[in-house]
mmCIF file of C-alpha atoms and ligand atoms in Angstrom:
data_model
loop_
_atom_site.group_PDB
_atom_site.id
_atom_site.type_symbol
_atom_site.label_atom_id
_atom_site.label_comp_id
_atom_site.label_asym_id
_atom_site.label_seq_id
_atom_site.Cartn_x
_atom_site.Cartn_y
_atom_site.Cartn_z
ATOM 1 C CA UNK D 1 6.282 6.887 22.897
ATOM 2 C CA UNK D 2 7.331 5.954 19.379
ATOM 3 C CA UNK D 3 4.670 5.131 16.866
ATOM 4 C CA UNK D 4 4.730 2.507 14.181
ATOM 5 C CA UNK D 5 2.766 2.044 10.937
ATOM 6 C CA UNK D 6 2.039 -1.709 10.726
ATOM 7 C CA UNK D 7 -1.540 -1.508 9.451
ATOM 8 C CA UNK D 8 -3.937 1.334 8.600
ATOM 9 C CA UNK D 9 -5.210 1.050 12.193
ATOM 10 C CA UNK D 10 -1.856 1.858 13.662
ATOM 11 C CA UNK D 11 -2.544 5.612 13.579
ATOM 12 C CA UNK D 12 -5.707 7.625 14.289
ATOM 13 C CA UNK D 13 -7.738 8.911 11.361
ATOM 14 C CA UNK D 14 -6.770 12.477 12.331
ATOM 15 C CA UNK D 15 -3.141 11.523 12.145
ATOM 16 C CA UNK D 16 -3.553 9.921 8.727
ATOM 17 C CA UNK D 17 -5.396 13.042 7.527
ATOM 18 C CA UNK D 18 -2.515 15.183 8.792
ATOM 19 C CA UNK D 19 -0.053 12.984 6.820
ATOM 20 C CA UNK D 20 -2.184 13.344 3.614
ATOM 21 C CA UNK D 21 -2.286 17.145 4.012
ATOM 22 C CA UNK D 22 1.431 17.292 4.530
ATOM 23 C CA UNK D 23 1.926 15.003 1.507
ATOM 24 C CA UNK D 24 0.063 17.564 -0.504
ATOM 25 C CA UNK D 25 2.452 20.307 0.692
ATOM 26 C CA UNK D 26 5.483 18.150 0.017
ATOM 27 C CA UNK D 27 4.204 17.318 -3.536
ATOM 28 C CA UNK D 28 3.701 21.019 -4.280
ATOM 29 C CA UNK D 29 7.119 21.885 -2.999
ATOM 30 C CA UNK D 30 8.706 19.298 -5.220
ATOM 31 C CA UNK D 31 6.735 20.531 -8.245
ATOM 32 C CA UNK D 32 7.935 24.100 -7.453
ATOM 33 C CA UNK D 33 11.512 22.982 -6.969
ATOM 34 C CA UNK D 34 11.604 23.908 -3.333
ATOM 35 C CA UNK D 35 13.929 21.715 -1.262
ATOM 36 C CA UNK D 36 12.625 20.683 2.220
ATOM 37 C CA UNK D 37 15.198 19.178 4.495
ATOM 38 C CA UNK D 38 13.245 18.227 7.642
ATOM 39 C CA UNK D 39 15.030 14.927 8.032
ATOM 40 C CA UNK D 40 18.604 16.103 7.809
ATOM 41 C CA UNK D 41 20.874 13.804 9.732
ATOM 42 C CA UNK D 42 18.269 11.092 10.099
ATOM 43 C CA UNK D 43 18.566 7.551 8.746
ATOM 44 C CA UNK D 44 16.002 4.998 7.593
ATOM 45 C CA UNK D 45 17.018 1.260 7.459
ATOM 46 C CA UNK D 46 15.083 -0.645 4.841
ATOM 47 C CA UNK D 47 14.886 -4.408 5.331
ATOM 48 C CA UNK D 48 13.813 -6.357 2.248
ATOM 49 C CA UNK D 49 13.005 -10.013 2.151
ATOM 50 C CA UNK D 50 11.091 -9.706 -1.167
ATOM 51 C CA UNK D 51 11.820 -7.728 -4.312
ATOM 52 C CA UNK D 52 10.626 -4.165 -4.882
ATOM 53 C CA UNK D 53 10.809 -1.293 -7.276
ATOM 54 C CA UNK D 54 8.394 1.359 -6.025
ATOM 55 C CA UNK D 55 8.675 0.729 -2.376
ATOM 56 C CA UNK D 56 12.477 0.757 -2.287
ATOM 57 C CA UNK D 57 12.844 3.788 -4.596
ATOM 58 C CA UNK D 58 10.107 5.869 -2.966
ATOM 59 C CA UNK D 59 11.382 5.360 0.537
ATOM 60 C CA UNK D 60 15.038 5.702 -0.385
ATOM 61 C CA UNK D 61 14.657 8.780 -2.588
ATOM 62 C CA UNK D 62 12.114 10.240 -0.125
ATOM 63 C CA UNK D 63 14.663 10.166 2.659
ATOM 64 C CA UNK D 64 17.346 11.729 0.431
ATOM 65 C CA UNK D 65 14.962 14.482 -0.670
ATOM 66 C CA UNK D 66 14.204 15.324 2.979
ATOM 67 C CA UNK D 67 17.956 15.600 3.660
ATOM 68 C CA UNK D 68 18.350 12.222 5.335
ATOM 69 C CA UNK D 69 19.863 8.855 4.355
ATOM 70 C CA UNK D 70 18.420 5.432 3.612
ATOM 71 C CA UNK D 71 20.296 2.140 4.040
ATOM 72 C CA UNK D 72 19.188 -0.935 2.130
ATOM 73 C CA UNK D 73 19.466 -4.182 4.013
ATOM 74 C CA UNK D 74 18.630 -7.318 1.929
ATOM 75 C CA UNK D 75 18.017 -10.461 3.904
ATOM 76 C CA UNK D 76 20.678 -12.552 2.166
ATOM 77 C CA UNK D 77 23.382 -9.872 2.409
ATOM 78 C CA UNK D 78 22.740 -9.503 6.190
ATOM 79 C CA UNK D 79 22.981 -11.719 9.128
ATOM 80 C CA UNK D 80 19.194 -12.201 8.979
ATOM 81 C CA UNK D 81 20.000 -14.607 6.108
ATOM 82 C CA UNK D 82 22.104 -16.673 8.477
ATOM 83 C CA UNK D 83 19.512 -16.867 11.193
ATOM 84 C CA UNK D 84 20.056 -13.778 13.336
ATOM 85 C CA UNK D 85 16.695 -13.114 15.018
ATOM 86 C CA UNK D 86 14.457 -10.247 14.067
ATOM 87 C CA UNK D 87 14.397 -9.201 17.787
ATOM 88 C CA UNK D 88 18.213 -8.751 17.894
ATOM 89 C CA UNK D 89 18.195 -7.103 14.487
ATOM 90 C CA UNK D 90 15.540 -4.603 15.813
ATOM 91 C CA UNK D 91 17.713 -3.739 18.867
ATOM 92 C CA UNK D 92 20.820 -3.259 16.759
ATOM 93 C CA UNK D 93 19.190 -1.001 14.166
ATOM 94 C CA UNK D 94 17.603 1.002 16.922
ATOM 95 C CA UNK D 95 21.052 1.955 18.186
ATOM 96 C CA UNK D 96 21.998 3.324 14.737
ATOM 97 C CA UNK D 97 19.009 4.623 12.803
ATOM 98 C CA UNK D 98 15.886 6.721 13.275
ATOM 99 C CA UNK D 99 13.261 4.431 11.559
ATOM 100 C CA UNK D 100 12.940 1.018 9.988
ATOM 101 C CA UNK D 101 10.928 0.010 6.918
ATOM 102 C CA UNK D 102 10.482 -3.687 6.375
ATOM 103 C CA UNK D 103 9.050 -5.789 3.517
ATOM 104 C CA UNK D 104 8.640 -9.387 4.485
ATOM 105 C CA UNK D 105 6.340 -12.438 4.507
ATOM 106 C CA UNK D 106 4.624 -12.696 7.932
ATOM 107 C CA UNK D 107 2.824 -9.818 9.566
ATOM 108 C CA UNK D 108 4.096 -11.308 12.859
ATOM 109 C CA UNK D 109 7.668 -10.612 11.800
ATOM 110 C CA UNK D 110 6.826 -6.893 11.401
ATOM 111 C CA UNK D 111 5.005 -6.899 14.744
ATOM 112 C CA UNK D 112 8.019 -8.589 16.541
ATOM 113 C CA UNK D 113 10.348 -6.104 14.908
ATOM 114 C CA UNK D 114 8.209 -3.191 16.161
ATOM 115 C CA UNK D 115 8.008 -4.651 19.597
ATOM 116 C CA UNK D 116 11.751 -4.879 20.005
ATOM 117 C CA UNK D 117 12.608 -1.679 18.078
ATOM 118 C CA UNK D 118 12.797 1.555 20.010
ATOM 119 C CA UNK D 119 12.377 3.516 16.730
ATOM 120 C CA UNK D 120 9.308 3.715 14.403
ATOM 121 C CA UNK D 121 8.671 0.696 12.211
ATOM 122 C CA UNK D 122 6.832 0.954 8.868
ATOM 123 C CA UNK D 123 5.302 -2.042 7.087
ATOM 124 C CA UNK D 124 6.415 -1.985 3.406
ATOM 125 C CA UNK D 125 4.274 -5.045 2.584
ATOM 126 C CA UNK D 126 3.635 -8.405 4.131
ATOM 127 C CA UNK D 127 1.585 -11.364 2.890
ATOM 128 C CA UNK D 128 -1.263 -9.872 4.872
ATOM 129 C CA UNK D 129 -1.170 -6.064 4.442
ATOM 130 C CA UNK D 130 0.208 -3.348 2.331
ATOM 131 C CA UNK D 131 -0.782 -0.122 4.272
ATOM 132 C CA UNK D 132 1.598 2.413 2.755
ATOM 133 C CA UNK D 133 0.207 1.498 -0.624
ATOM 134 C CA UNK D 134 -3.424 2.143 0.385
ATOM 135 C CA UNK D 135 -2.629 5.350 2.311
ATOM 136 C CA UNK D 136 -0.991 6.652 -0.807
ATOM 137 C CA UNK D 137 -3.952 5.424 -2.957
ATOM 138 C CA UNK D 138 -6.370 7.282 -0.795
ATOM 139 C CA UNK D 139 -4.315 10.419 -1.409
ATOM 140 C CA UNK D 140 -4.493 9.738 -5.210
ATOM 141 C CA UNK D 141 -8.270 9.293 -5.046
ATOM 142 C CA UNK D 142 -8.780 12.535 -3.123
ATOM 143 C CA UNK D 143 -6.488 14.335 -5.521
ATOM 144 C CA UNK D 144 -8.594 13.287 -8.546
ATOM 145 C CA UNK D 145 -12.142 13.105 -7.113
ATOM 146 C CA UNK D 146 -11.838 15.779 -4.425
ATOM 147 C CA UNK D 147 -13.258 13.388 -1.761
ATOM 148 C CA UNK D 148 -12.900 9.941 -0.291
ATOM 149 C CA UNK D 149 -15.873 9.426 2.031
ATOM 150 C CA UNK D 150 -18.705 7.710 0.083
ATOM 151 C CA UNK D 151 -16.636 7.047 -3.032
ATOM 152 C CA UNK D 152 -17.557 3.773 -4.649
ATOM 153 C CA UNK D 153 -14.517 1.564 -5.011
ATOM 154 C CA UNK D 154 -14.394 -1.911 -6.544
ATOM 155 C CA UNK D 155 -11.430 -4.235 -6.123
ATOM 156 C CA UNK D 156 -11.031 -7.255 -8.411
ATOM 157 C CA UNK D 157 -8.590 -10.094 -8.096
ATOM 158 C CA UNK D 158 -6.840 -11.931 -5.264
ATOM 159 C CA UNK D 159 -8.116 -11.234 -1.780
ATOM 160 C CA UNK D 160 -4.775 -10.823 -0.076
ATOM 161 C CA UNK D 161 -2.496 -8.048 1.137
ATOM 162 C CA UNK D 162 -3.613 -5.092 -1.094
ATOM 163 C CA UNK D 163 -7.321 -6.207 -0.757
ATOM 164 C CA UNK D 164 -6.916 -6.500 3.012
ATOM 165 C CA UNK D 165 -5.475 -3.011 3.422
ATOM 166 C CA UNK D 166 -8.132 -1.646 1.055
ATOM 167 C CA UNK D 167 -10.692 -3.227 3.410
ATOM 168 C CA UNK D 168 -9.127 -1.553 6.409
ATOM 169 C CA UNK D 169 -9.056 1.728 4.459
ATOM 170 C CA UNK D 170 -12.830 1.538 3.905
ATOM 171 C CA UNK D 171 -13.256 1.534 7.738
ATOM 172 C CA UNK D 172 -10.826 4.418 8.211
ATOM 173 C CA UNK D 173 -11.759 6.635 5.334
ATOM 174 C CA UNK D 174 -15.424 5.753 4.627
ATOM 175 C CA UNK D 175 -15.283 4.747 0.929
ATOM 176 C CA UNK D 176 -17.752 2.059 -0.083
ATOM 177 C CA UNK D 177 -15.923 -1.089 -1.092
ATOM 178 C CA UNK D 178 -16.888 -4.040 -3.249
ATOM 179 C CA UNK D 179 -14.264 -6.798 -3.328
ATOM 180 C CA UNK D 180 -14.765 -9.463 -6.008
ATOM 181 C CA UNK D 181 -12.514 -12.511 -6.015
ATOM 182 C CA UNK D 182 -12.785 -16.068 -7.356
ATOM 183 C CA UNK D 183 -14.249 -18.585 -4.891
ATOM 184 C CA UNK D 184 -11.431 -19.697 -2.464
ATOM 185 C CA UNK D 185 -9.428 -16.508 -2.944
ATOM 186 C CA UNK D 186 -11.529 -14.133 -0.790
ATOM 187 C CA UNK D 187 -10.053 -11.913 1.909
ATOM 188 C CA UNK D 188 -9.677 -13.302 5.455
ATOM 189 C CA UNK D 189 -13.067 -13.264 7.215
ATOM 190 C CA UNK D 190 -11.610 -11.832 10.442
ATOM 191 C CA UNK D 191 -10.222 -8.793 8.623
ATOM 192 C CA UNK D 192 -13.558 -8.074 6.896
ATOM 193 C CA UNK D 193 -15.515 -8.481 10.181
ATOM 194 C CA UNK D 194 -13.202 -6.233 12.052
ATOM 195 C CA UNK D 195 -13.425 -3.593 9.375
ATOM 196 C CA UNK D 196 -17.216 -3.788 9.381
ATOM 197 C CA UNK D 197 -17.305 -3.444 13.171
ATOM 198 C CA UNK D 198 -15.268 -0.196 12.740
ATOM 199 C CA UNK D 199 -17.940 1.037 10.380
ATOM 200 C CA UNK D 200 -16.543 -0.054 7.004
ATOM 201 C CA UNK D 201 -19.119 -0.606 4.235
ATOM 202 C CA UNK D 202 -17.693 -3.646 2.569
ATOM 203 C CA UNK D 203 -19.240 -6.250 0.275
ATOM 204 C CA UNK D 204 -17.455 -9.499 -0.599
ATOM 205 C CA UNK D 205 -18.616 -10.846 -3.973
ATOM 206 C CA UNK D 206 -17.671 -13.358 -6.544
ATOM 207 C CA UNK D 207 -19.230 -11.574 -9.527
ATOM 208 C CA UNK D 208 -16.987 -8.930 -11.057
ATOM 209 C CA UNK D 209 -19.866 -7.314 -13.050
ATOM 210 C CA UNK D 210 -22.000 -6.683 -9.938
ATOM 211 C CA UNK D 211 -18.826 -5.451 -8.088
ATOM 212 C CA UNK D 212 -18.056 -2.681 -10.641
ATOM 213 C CA UNK D 213 -21.610 -1.474 -11.165
ATOM 214 C CA UNK D 214 -21.417 2.311 -10.819
ATOM 215 C CA UNK D 215 -17.926 2.119 -9.403
ATOM 216 C CA UNK D 216 -15.951 5.421 -9.376
ATOM 217 C CA UNK D 217 -12.668 3.642 -8.797
ATOM 218 C CA UNK D 218 -11.789 0.115 -10.080
ATOM 219 C CA UNK D 219 -8.610 -1.318 -8.479
ATOM 220 C CA UNK D 220 -6.674 -4.468 -9.350
ATOM 221 C CA UNK D 221 -3.436 -6.148 -8.413
ATOM 222 C CA UNK D 222 -1.388 -9.126 -9.736
ATOM 223 C CA UNK D 223 -2.962 -12.513 -9.584
ATOM 224 C CA UNK D 224 0.226 -14.149 -8.364
ATOM 225 C CA UNK D 225 1.801 -12.267 -5.420
ATOM 226 C CA UNK D 226 5.449 -12.504 -4.372
ATOM 227 C CA UNK D 227 5.983 -15.782 -2.525
ATOM 228 C CA UNK D 228 2.833 -17.352 -4.002
ATOM 229 C CA UNK D 229 2.677 -20.306 -6.378
ATOM 230 C CA UNK D 230 -0.469 -20.485 -8.479
ATOM 231 C CA UNK D 231 -0.242 -22.833 -11.442
ATOM 232 C CA UNK D 232 -3.831 -22.470 -12.604
ATOM 233 C CA UNK D 233 -5.083 -18.938 -13.159
ATOM 234 C CA UNK D 234 -8.312 -20.037 -14.809
ATOM 235 C CA UNK D 235 -10.534 -19.007 -11.870
ATOM 236 C CA UNK D 236 -9.176 -15.472 -12.193
ATOM 237 C CA UNK D 237 -9.890 -14.918 -15.911
ATOM 238 C CA UNK D 238 -13.315 -13.336 -15.497
ATOM 239 C CA UNK D 239 -11.894 -10.840 -13.006
ATOM 240 C CA UNK D 240 -9.678 -9.109 -15.579
ATOM 241 C CA UNK D 241 -10.207 -5.338 -15.694
ATOM 242 C CA UNK D 242 -11.146 -4.887 -19.387
ATOM 243 C CA UNK D 243 -13.287 -2.622 -21.549
ATOM 244 C CA UNK D 244 -16.337 -4.886 -21.280
ATOM 245 C CA UNK D 245 -16.263 -4.819 -17.502
ATOM 246 C CA UNK D 246 -15.595 -1.086 -17.249
ATOM 247 C CA UNK D 247 -18.745 -0.256 -19.317
ATOM 248 C CA UNK D 248 -20.642 -1.202 -16.161
ATOM 249 C CA UNK D 249 -18.624 1.270 -14.015
ATOM 250 C CA UNK D 250 -19.147 5.047 -13.600
ATOM 251 C CA UNK D 251 -18.605 6.881 -16.916
ATOM 252 C CA UNK D 252 -15.494 8.697 -15.499
ATOM 253 C CA UNK D 253 -14.121 5.614 -13.731
ATOM 254 C CA UNK D 254 -10.677 5.914 -12.326
ATOM 255 C CA UNK D 255 -8.565 2.730 -12.739
ATOM 256 C CA UNK D 256 -5.865 2.041 -10.171
ATOM 257 C CA UNK D 257 -3.192 -0.639 -10.106
ATOM 258 C CA UNK D 258 -0.576 -0.772 -7.377
ATOM 259 C CA UNK D 259 1.962 -2.225 -9.841
ATOM 260 C CA UNK D 260 3.772 -4.176 -11.058
ATOM 261 C CA UNK D 261 1.222 -5.093 -13.764
ATOM 262 C CA UNK D 262 0.852 -8.219 -15.745
ATOM 263 C CA UNK D 263 -0.927 -6.882 -18.794
ATOM 264 C CA UNK D 264 -3.231 -9.464 -20.423
ATOM 265 C CA UNK D 265 -3.824 -11.050 -16.993
ATOM 266 C CA UNK D 266 -5.423 -8.839 -14.288
ATOM 267 C CA UNK D 267 -5.716 -5.879 -16.601
ATOM 268 C CA UNK D 268 -6.226 -5.509 -20.359
ATOM 269 C CA UNK D 269 -3.359 -3.625 -22.015
ATOM 270 C CA UNK D 270 -5.697 -1.103 -23.671
ATOM 271 C CA UNK D 271 -7.316 -0.246 -20.396
ATOM 272 C CA UNK D 272 -3.950 0.060 -18.716
ATOM 273 C CA UNK D 273 -2.741 2.504 -21.321
ATOM 274 C CA UNK D 274 -5.920 4.538 -21.277
ATOM 275 C CA UNK D 275 -5.510 4.885 -17.535
ATOM 276 C CA UNK D 276 -1.744 5.122 -17.490
ATOM 277 C CA UNK D 277 -1.748 8.762 -16.221
ATOM 278 C CA UNK D 278 -3.755 7.789 -13.195
ATOM 279 C CA UNK D 279 -1.783 4.631 -12.587
ATOM 280 C CA UNK D 280 1.615 6.302 -12.718
ATOM 281 C CA UNK D 281 0.422 9.254 -10.633
ATOM 282 C CA UNK D 282 -0.619 6.552 -8.144
ATOM 283 C CA UNK D 283 2.981 5.214 -8.194
ATOM 284 C CA UNK D 284 4.403 8.751 -7.928
ATOM 285 C CA UNK D 285 2.288 9.584 -4.893
ATOM 286 C CA UNK D 286 3.959 6.813 -2.946
ATOM 287 C CA UNK D 287 6.941 9.196 -2.682
ATOM 288 C CA UNK D 288 5.036 12.166 -1.375
ATOM 289 C CA UNK D 289 2.859 10.280 1.133
ATOM 290 C CA UNK D 290 5.730 8.250 2.493
ATOM 291 C CA UNK D 291 7.846 11.377 2.927
ATOM 292 C CA UNK D 292 5.043 12.805 5.041
ATOM 293 C CA UNK D 293 4.641 9.556 6.931
ATOM 294 C CA UNK D 294 8.405 9.395 7.684
ATOM 295 C CA UNK D 295 8.403 13.044 8.879
ATOM 296 C CA UNK D 296 5.407 12.352 11.072
ATOM 297 C CA UNK D 297 6.904 9.192 12.689
ATOM 298 C CA UNK D 298 10.485 10.379 13.030
ATOM 299 C CA UNK D 299 9.846 13.979 14.143
ATOM 300 C CA UNK D 300 6.846 13.438 16.543
HETATM 301 N N1 LIG I 401 3.289 -1.378 -5.424
HETATM 302 C C1 LIG I 401 4.508 -1.760 -4.841
HETATM 303 O O1 LIG I 401 4.610 -1.906 -3.580
HETATM 304 O O2 LIG I 401 5.518 -1.961 -5.727
HETATM 305 P P1 LIG I 401 6.926 -2.617 -5.525
HETATM 306 O O3 LIG I 401 6.619 -4.083 -5.223
HETATM 307 O O4 LIG I 401 7.727 -2.388 -6.709
HETATM 308 O O5 LIG I 401 7.524 -2.000 -4.272
HETATM 309 N N1 LIG I 402 -0.083 -8.463 -4.013
HETATM 310 C C1 LIG I 402 1.192 -8.076 -4.617
HETATM 311 C C2 LIG I 402 1.453 -6.616 -4.341
HETATM 312 C C3 LIG I 402 2.705 -6.091 -4.996
HETATM 313 C C4 LIG I 402 2.981 -4.654 -4.675
HETATM 314 C C5 LIG I 402 2.314 -8.908 -3.962
HETATM 315 O O1 LIG I 402 2.286 -9.210 -2.733
HETATM 316 O O2 LIG I 402 3.199 -9.330 -4.685
#
């Protein structure tokens, strides 16, 4: 039976670990200039209902590097924009392609797509989750710190898609997660409870200083996500990742940002530049991890 990647719980931990190992091999191969064409003749269709730089490029280039092809399908340029259903779109693409990646608003849209598609579906971000981002971020943390279980991670900012997948990731990979958001912008309670039931060590806080105390990784994301309308960012100001806050973290703290960044808002420019190597390696790793994910889903 085909497998999808709609949340971090869509695959077993062993499968995710296999993907991370494979990503490591693919990264090394690329650094050594070795060409690996395991997806020759295969096609990925990428549906976008929101903008993207990294997700589009890393999936598209990843398919090309593996010998396959990627087809971009924007909502407005396709019949989706004129009301063709996601169920019919799923069935049509399944007759042509080998996998679908979708970036959209509702998680239910991705679920319906996966239900009607006979080929693997990958969630490239919804309002609720961003699983490919966090899978790749786990790879980046392991690469730098040599481990993931027990690592102390603090997330500051809005408690939406990236925070939700980070919460799921705590349950799967065993890092200890503090999430600090302004009041009223916390993660969905159901997501937190479910991750805790699965063994996740997760604290939800409203004090950024407490959250980053001793943190080995400090993670942030934009305050205004795609599709959101926030006119007043005042409640977010004290959650900015800046030098003052980072003094409370581990002395070798790793700073991650899924990007795009709004410097001067969620992250101080100086901190961003001091940690630019980590942040852009984080962006790079999307390519290697998603190549491994596509191989796993398409070839299994
Ligand atoms: N981090 C991320 O998903 O970036 P894009 O929105 O550019 O794809
Ligand atoms: N939370 C952000 C993530 C961007 C990759 C958004 O949804 O816009």
